[in-house]
C-alpha cells in the first residue's frame, strides 16, 4: 500500500513546530523516528494532512544526569539509550529494557518520545517510566506541562497529550545507590512487542525491598502498576505477591494468549524479575 | 562423446564444487531487475477493490467518484473484464472426482473470500489508484459464510457453489494390504489427531506483473515474477483469446517463490486483461496485505492417524483420515487437491509396512485459496507418520532410533515400492540415519537430557525420516490434461570469442539455478566458468519447458544443459579434428583449450570460434560446423525421483512459560549427485527454516466470519535469525540412473521434515508429564494447556 498524500514540514525550532501544530490542529501529526508512524501511513491506518518532522530539534536529543536524577530528551534514539554509559550506571533498568525494543535497525531511528507518545500497551518504555515514577515533560500552545507517568498513559495509543502538544523529554528522579531493578518479558520472537512484560523498580535495604513498583505491560490497555503484589513483595512474601496479581491485573485475551495465560505468565515474570534483583545484590 | 575420465570428475569439472553464483554481485549491488523496478512508457498502475466480506453478493458498484478522481484512467468491474478474459476451472482429469467452479479474474456477481477483487482501478500512479479505489462504492449483500473445514462438510452446510451440490471438492481412498488384520494382531495401537495450521509462503518480493499489449504487433509482453513462464504463456493466451505466439512471458529477477508464484492468480490475469483492454502497459505489484489475503495459503489439515505395532517393534499398519479445506476455488491449473493427494501418497513412505489405509477429503470454504507450497503434502505426511512412529515407540518402550532402524526400508532392498504404490529407485534411509545419529552424538544428548531433567530443565530430541518427491515426470500434471511441461530444454552455443551461452527453460527464483547451469555447462563443454553466460526466463528465447517447481530445476533442467553441453563439446571437437587433422575422439576440451591425449593444449575455443565464424573458407568444403546444440530431458524410468533423508531437533521447553527454544537441528539427506554442495545446503537450511516457521510460528488466523486476523508482518510471525538454531547438514549420495548427471532434487527436503522433528522433540522433552502434542504451530499456549498449567 502507498500512503495517502500529505504535506511535510521540518521546523527548525520548537516555537515554529508548536505554531504549525496549533495552526493545522487535527490535520497535523508529529513525526519523530517514523518507525511506528510510517507503517501506519503506508497501511493507511493514519492519513494526516501534514507531517511535522521534529527531527531537526537537536536540543531534544540528550541524556543528562543530575544528583539523583536522569533527564532524557524526547528525540533521544533507542540506540542512544542502549549505548549510554550514564543510563547503564544510573538507571540500568532502561539499559535492560531497551534491548527488547524491536531490532537494531529500528532502534537506530526510533525515539524515546515517539515510544511514549505512541503509548502502545505492550511497549517496554512506557512501563519503565511507570515503574520509575518518571515525569513526562510536554510543551504546547499553553506553555509547558509536567505529567506523572501514571497519569500520562490513558489507553491503547491514548495519552494525556493534548492537540498541539509535543513531548519534549522525561525526568527520572529519586535515583540512588539503593535502587534495584528487574526486567523480564516474553515475546514470541526476539524484538516483538511483549505478550507480557514486567519492569520492576525498588529500593533495597540489607533485609528487604521497599518502595516496590511493578509495572506490567501487555496485559491491559496501558501499562499497569500491580500495587497489591508490590506490597506483598515488600513484605517478602513471593507467593502472596503472585496470588495478589489476580486482583491487580485483569489481563486481556487475544490471539497470542488468553487472559488466564497472561496472568500465569505475569506470575512467572514476577519471580524472574525478583530473582534478578537478588542476583544484582549478590 | 570422448571417453577417458568420467566427464563428471574430469580434473576441471565444476560438478560437486561450491562455485559462487554468477548473479551474486549484481543482486548484492542492487542491480537486479525485479518487476517492481521496471517502468515502460505510458505505463499505468492497477489497484484492486477487494471484498471485505468472506461471502457476499455484489448488488451494485458505483464507480462515479472514482472515475473522476485525479490520475484515474479506468475503473473496471468483473462483468466488464469478463468480456476480454474467460473464466477457468481448476480441475485435472487424473484427480478423479475433483470439482470446482468457474473463477473470474475479477468477481462478477459474488465474492467468495475476503480479499477477492471486485473491481480494478487503473491510474497513473499506484497511490492515485489506491486513493480512487477507496471511492468505489460497492453494495454487498452478505451470504452465509462457510468458515472452516468441519462446517463445510456438515450435512446442512450451505454449498458455496450451489451448482456443485456440496462443499466436498475431492475425496480419495486407498486400502493396501490387510489393515484390519494388522490392527487386530497388534500388541499396541497408538493414535492421534494431527492439526496443521494454515500458513503461507511470504516471499521477500511480492507477486508482480507488468503487462504490455502492443496493438501494432497484436502481442502481449508480460513481465512477471514467475516460476513457470511457458505455463503462464499458455494460460494467458488461452483466456485472453490469443495464440501462444501472441504472448511473451519474460521473467527477470524473482525474489523467492516457494510455490507461491507457480499458480494463476485472478489479479494477475486481470492485469494482463487490462493491458489488452486499455492498450497500454499495466503494472500490478501486490502489497503485503494483498499478499496475505491472496497469495496461496497452504497446509490447514486435520489428520487422524493410527499405527499398529508388535512388541518387537515391527510396525504393522498405518491408517489415516485427512481433512483439508482449500478456499472457495481449486487453484488453476495445478488444482488444490494435490496436497491431500500427496498426503495419501506419502504417509508411511519410508517404512516397510505393507498395510495402509487412507482417506483424504478436500473441502471448500470461504477463506483464501489454497494450493501447492514448498514440500506439498510432505510436512503433513511426515509429521503424521513420524508422530505415530514415536507414539508407537513410546507404547512399547522402544528408543525412537531403534524403532526406525527396525522398520525403515533396508538400503539394499531397491527398487522398492511403498504401500501406496510410490516407486523408489534407490534410497538410503539407514545410511542417513546412521550418519545423523553420529553427527548429533545422540547418546551424548540423551545423557545431557537425563542430567538436566534432574535440575528441572526439560530438553528433548526428535527425529523425522522422510521421503521427498523430486524430478516429477508428466505423471504430476501432464497426464491430467494441464499444459505444464515436465520436460525442459537447454541450448548451448559457442560465441565468437570462445564464450559459451546457454539458454534454458528452467528459471531462477533466487535458489541458484543460474549457478547450477553455469557449472554444468562449463564442465560439459570444458570451458571455464567465467566464460559461461546463462539466459533464462523468456518464452521468446529459451527452449520450451516447465520451469521451477517440485525440486526439478537442477535434476531436469541441469540434465538438459549437461546433454546440450556434451553435444556442443562433440561439435567443437569435430571442428578441432578438422583443424588439427586429428581424430576428434582423441581430443578433449579443458579450461577452454582443446587438448590431445597427452594433455597438451592444441587450440583454444576462441580460435575455433574465429575460424568457424570468420574463416569458414579455411575449412573443408564438405564440412559444416555447428557451434550450437540443443537438448531436452524428461525423466522416464520413474514417475518421480524420490529422495530421502532424516532430520533431528534438539530443544528445550520452559515448562513455566511454554516457550520452546531450539538448540540444534540436523539434517542428513540424499539428493543423488550433489552438483553444488553450498546450494544444496542453502536449500536445505532455507527449507528447514520454513518448516520451523510452520512448527512454531506461522499461521493465518481466521475468525468465525472467515476474516483473516493477522494479514501483516507484525502479527503473522515468520521465524527470524534469533529463533533459528544452527542447522548441521550431512549428505549421502545415491545418484539416479535415470540421468547422466544423477542429480535428484533438494529443494523441499528441509521443509518436509523440520516440523515433525520439532514436535517429536517437544513430546520427548515433555515425556515425564505424559504430554502428547500434535498441533502446529506449537504455541506457548498449547504447551501450557497440555501441561495443565493453564486451562
Ligand atoms: C518491526 C518493529 C518492531 C517494533 N518492536 C517494538 C517493541 O518491541 N517495543 C516497542 O516499544 N516498540 C517497538 N517498535 C516501535 C518502535 O519502538 C518505535 O520507534 C516507537 O514506538 C515510536 O518511535 P518513533 O520515534 O519511531 O515515533 P514515530 O513513528 O515518528 O511516531 C509515533 C507516534 O508518536 C507521535 N510522536 C512521536 N514523537 C512525538 C513527540 N515528541 N511528541 C508528541 N508526539 C510524538 C507521532 O505523532 C506518532 O503518532 C517496533 C517497530 C517496528 C517497526
mmCIF file of N, CA and C in Angstrom, chain A residues 120-162:
data_model
loop_
_atom_site.group_PDB
_atom_site.id
_atom_site.type_symbol
_atom_site.label_atom_id
_atom_site.label_comp_id
_atom_site.label_asym_id
_atom_site.label_seq_id
_atom_site.Cartn_x
_atom_site.Cartn_y
_atom_site.Cartn_z
ATOM 1 N N UNK A 120 1.911 2.377 23.036
ATOM 2 C CA UNK A 120 1.483 1.007 22.748
ATOM 3 C C UNK A 120 1.430 0.256 24.073
ATOM 4 N N UNK A 121 0.318 -0.411 24.374
ATOM 5 C CA UNK A 121 0.190 -1.054 25.694
ATOM 6 C C UNK A 121 1.181 -2.191 25.919
ATOM 7 N N UNK A 122 1.796 -2.700 24.843
ATOM 8 C CA UNK A 122 2.757 -3.792 25.014
ATOM 9 C C UNK A 122 4.197 -3.304 24.910
ATOM 10 N N UNK A 123 4.391 -1.987 24.942
ATOM 11 C CA UNK A 123 5.740 -1.442 24.767
ATOM 12 C C UNK A 123 6.487 -1.395 26.101
ATOM 13 N N UNK A 124 7.799 -1.479 25.995
ATOM 14 C CA UNK A 124 8.644 -1.553 27.176
ATOM 15 C C UNK A 124 8.808 -0.200 27.876
ATOM 16 N N UNK A 125 9.074 0.847 27.071
ATOM 17 C CA UNK A 125 9.489 2.108 27.690
ATOM 18 C C UNK A 125 8.386 2.770 28.512
ATOM 19 N N UNK A 126 7.136 2.765 28.055
ATOM 20 C CA UNK A 126 6.105 3.340 28.922
ATOM 21 C C UNK A 126 6.047 2.635 30.283
ATOM 22 N N UNK A 127 6.176 1.309 30.275
ATOM 23 C CA UNK A 127 6.141 0.577 31.555
ATOM 24 C C UNK A 127 7.331 0.959 32.431
ATOM 25 N N UNK A 128 8.490 1.127 31.800
ATOM 26 C CA UNK A 128 9.663 1.548 32.582
ATOM 27 C C UNK A 128 9.412 2.903 33.234
ATOM 28 N N UNK A 129 8.825 3.811 32.469
ATOM 29 C CA UNK A 129 8.566 5.150 33.030
ATOM 30 C C UNK A 129 7.613 5.061 34.221
ATOM 31 N N UNK A 130 6.651 4.148 34.109
ATOM 32 C CA UNK A 130 5.701 3.966 35.208
ATOM 33 C C UNK A 130 6.423 3.376 36.426
ATOM 34 N N UNK A 131 7.242 2.372 36.186
ATOM 35 C CA UNK A 131 7.968 1.746 37.294
ATOM 36 C C UNK A 131 8.913 2.756 37.943
ATOM 37 N N UNK A 132 9.495 3.641 37.129
ATOM 38 C CA UNK A 132 10.465 4.613 37.635
ATOM 39 C C UNK A 132 9.805 5.872 38.180
ATOM 40 N N UNK A 133 8.466 5.906 38.076
ATOM 41 C CA UNK A 133 7.711 7.077 38.540
ATOM 42 C C UNK A 133 8.237 8.349 37.859
ATOM 43 N N UNK A 134 8.490 8.234 36.588
ATOM 44 C CA UNK A 134 9.082 9.340 35.836
ATOM 45 C C UNK A 134 8.069 10.458 35.610
ATOM 46 N N UNK A 135 8.615 11.611 35.299
ATOM 47 C CA UNK A 135 7.771 12.758 34.969
ATOM 48 C C UNK A 135 7.995 13.103 33.501
ATOM 49 N N UNK A 136 6.903 13.237 32.777
ATOM 50 C CA UNK A 136 6.998 13.475 31.343
ATOM 51 C C UNK A 136 6.775 14.962 31.067
ATOM 52 N N UNK A 137 7.679 15.517 30.297
ATOM 53 C CA UNK A 137 7.609 16.952 30.012
ATOM 54 C C UNK A 137 7.007 17.176 28.648
ATOM 55 N N UNK A 138 6.032 18.069 28.595
ATOM 56 C CA UNK A 138 5.460 18.392 27.298
ATOM 57 C C UNK A 138 5.428 19.908 27.136
ATOM 58 N N UNK A 139 5.441 20.318 25.868
ATOM 59 C CA UNK A 139 5.318 21.745 25.561
ATOM 60 C C UNK A 139 4.158 21.908 24.601
ATOM 61 N N UNK A 140 3.409 22.980 24.801
ATOM 62 C CA UNK A 140 2.252 23.183 23.930
ATOM 63 C C UNK A 140 1.906 24.643 23.835
ATOM 64 N N UNK A 141 0.822 24.926 23.141
ATOM 65 C CA UNK A 141 0.434 26.322 22.963
ATOM 66 C C UNK A 141 0.222 27.016 24.301
ATOM 67 N N UNK A 142 -0.197 26.253 25.328
ATOM 68 C CA UNK A 142 -0.427 26.860 26.641
ATOM 69 C C UNK A 142 0.806 26.839 27.531
ATOM 70 N N UNK A 143 1.973 26.553 26.980
ATOM 71 C CA UNK A 143 3.193 26.504 27.794
ATOM 72 C C UNK A 143 3.590 25.072 28.091
ATOM 73 N N UNK A 144 4.436 24.931 29.134
ATOM 74 C CA UNK A 144 4.956 23.603 29.450
ATOM 75 C C UNK A 144 4.118 22.934 30.518
ATOM 76 N N UNK A 145 4.077 21.584 30.445
ATOM 77 C CA UNK A 145 3.392 20.823 31.491
ATOM 78 C C UNK A 145 4.292 19.678 31.909
ATOM 79 N N UNK A 146 4.138 19.263 33.153
ATOM 80 C CA UNK A 146 4.844 18.075 33.651
ATOM 81 C C UNK A 146 3.794 17.090 34.097
ATOM 82 N N UNK A 147 3.857 15.888 33.552
ATOM 83 C CA UNK A 147 2.808 14.913 33.822
ATOM 84 C C UNK A 147 3.452 13.645 34.357
ATOM 85 N N UNK A 148 2.950 13.177 35.488
ATOM 86 C CA UNK A 148 3.476 11.915 36.045
ATOM 87 C C UNK A 148 3.135 10.777 35.088
ATOM 88 N N UNK A 149 4.064 9.834 34.946
ATOM 89 C CA UNK A 149 3.852 8.724 34.017
ATOM 90 C C UNK A 149 2.524 8.024 34.312
ATOM 91 N N UNK A 150 2.178 7.906 35.611
ATOM 92 C CA UNK A 150 0.943 7.175 35.951
ATOM 93 C C UNK A 150 -0.294 7.879 35.415
ATOM 94 N N UNK A 151 -0.177 9.182 35.150
ATOM 95 C CA UNK A 151 -1.316 9.908 34.587
ATOM 96 C C UNK A 151 -1.230 10.050 33.075
ATOM 97 N N UNK A 152 -0.044 9.747 32.558
ATOM 98 C CA UNK A 152 0.192 10.034 31.136
ATOM 99 C C UNK A 152 -0.440 8.993 30.224
ATOM 100 N N UNK A 153 -0.315 7.717 30.600
ATOM 101 C CA UNK A 153 -0.811 6.652 29.710
ATOM 102 C C UNK A 153 -2.267 6.380 30.016
ATOM 103 N N UNK A 154 -3.127 6.578 29.007
ATOM 104 C CA UNK A 154 -4.558 6.576 29.300
ATOM 105 C C UNK A 154 -5.351 5.539 28.513
ATOM 106 N N UNK A 155 -4.683 4.770 27.700
ATOM 107 C CA UNK A 155 -5.422 3.751 26.952
ATOM 108 C C UNK A 155 -4.591 3.326 25.760
ATOM 109 N N UNK A 156 -5.174 2.477 24.901
ATOM 110 C CA UNK A 156 -4.454 1.998 23.728
ATOM 111 C C UNK A 156 -4.154 3.198 22.827
ATOM 112 N N UNK A 157 -2.904 3.525 22.674
ATOM 113 C CA UNK A 157 -2.468 4.676 21.871
ATOM 114 C C UNK A 157 -3.080 5.992 22.374
ATOM 115 N N UNK A 158 -3.439 6.041 23.654
ATOM 116 C CA UNK A 158 -4.042 7.249 24.228
ATOM 117 C C UNK A 158 -3.138 7.779 25.329
ATOM 118 N N UNK A 159 -2.875 9.092 25.274
ATOM 119 C CA UNK A 159 -2.056 9.706 26.329
ATOM 120 C C UNK A 159 -2.694 11.007 26.774
ATOM 121 N N UNK A 160 -2.066 11.620 27.772
ATOM 122 C CA UNK A 160 -2.549 12.903 28.266
ATOM 123 C C UNK A 160 -2.144 14.061 27.350
ATOM 124 N N UNK A 161 -1.403 13.759 26.272
ATOM 125 C CA UNK A 161 -1.021 14.833 25.346
ATOM 126 C C UNK A 161 -2.262 15.458 24.742
ATOM 127 N N UNK A 162 -2.279 16.785 24.729
ATOM 128 C CA UNK A 162 -3.417 17.484 24.116
ATOM 129 C C UNK A 162 -3.054 17.864 22.690
#
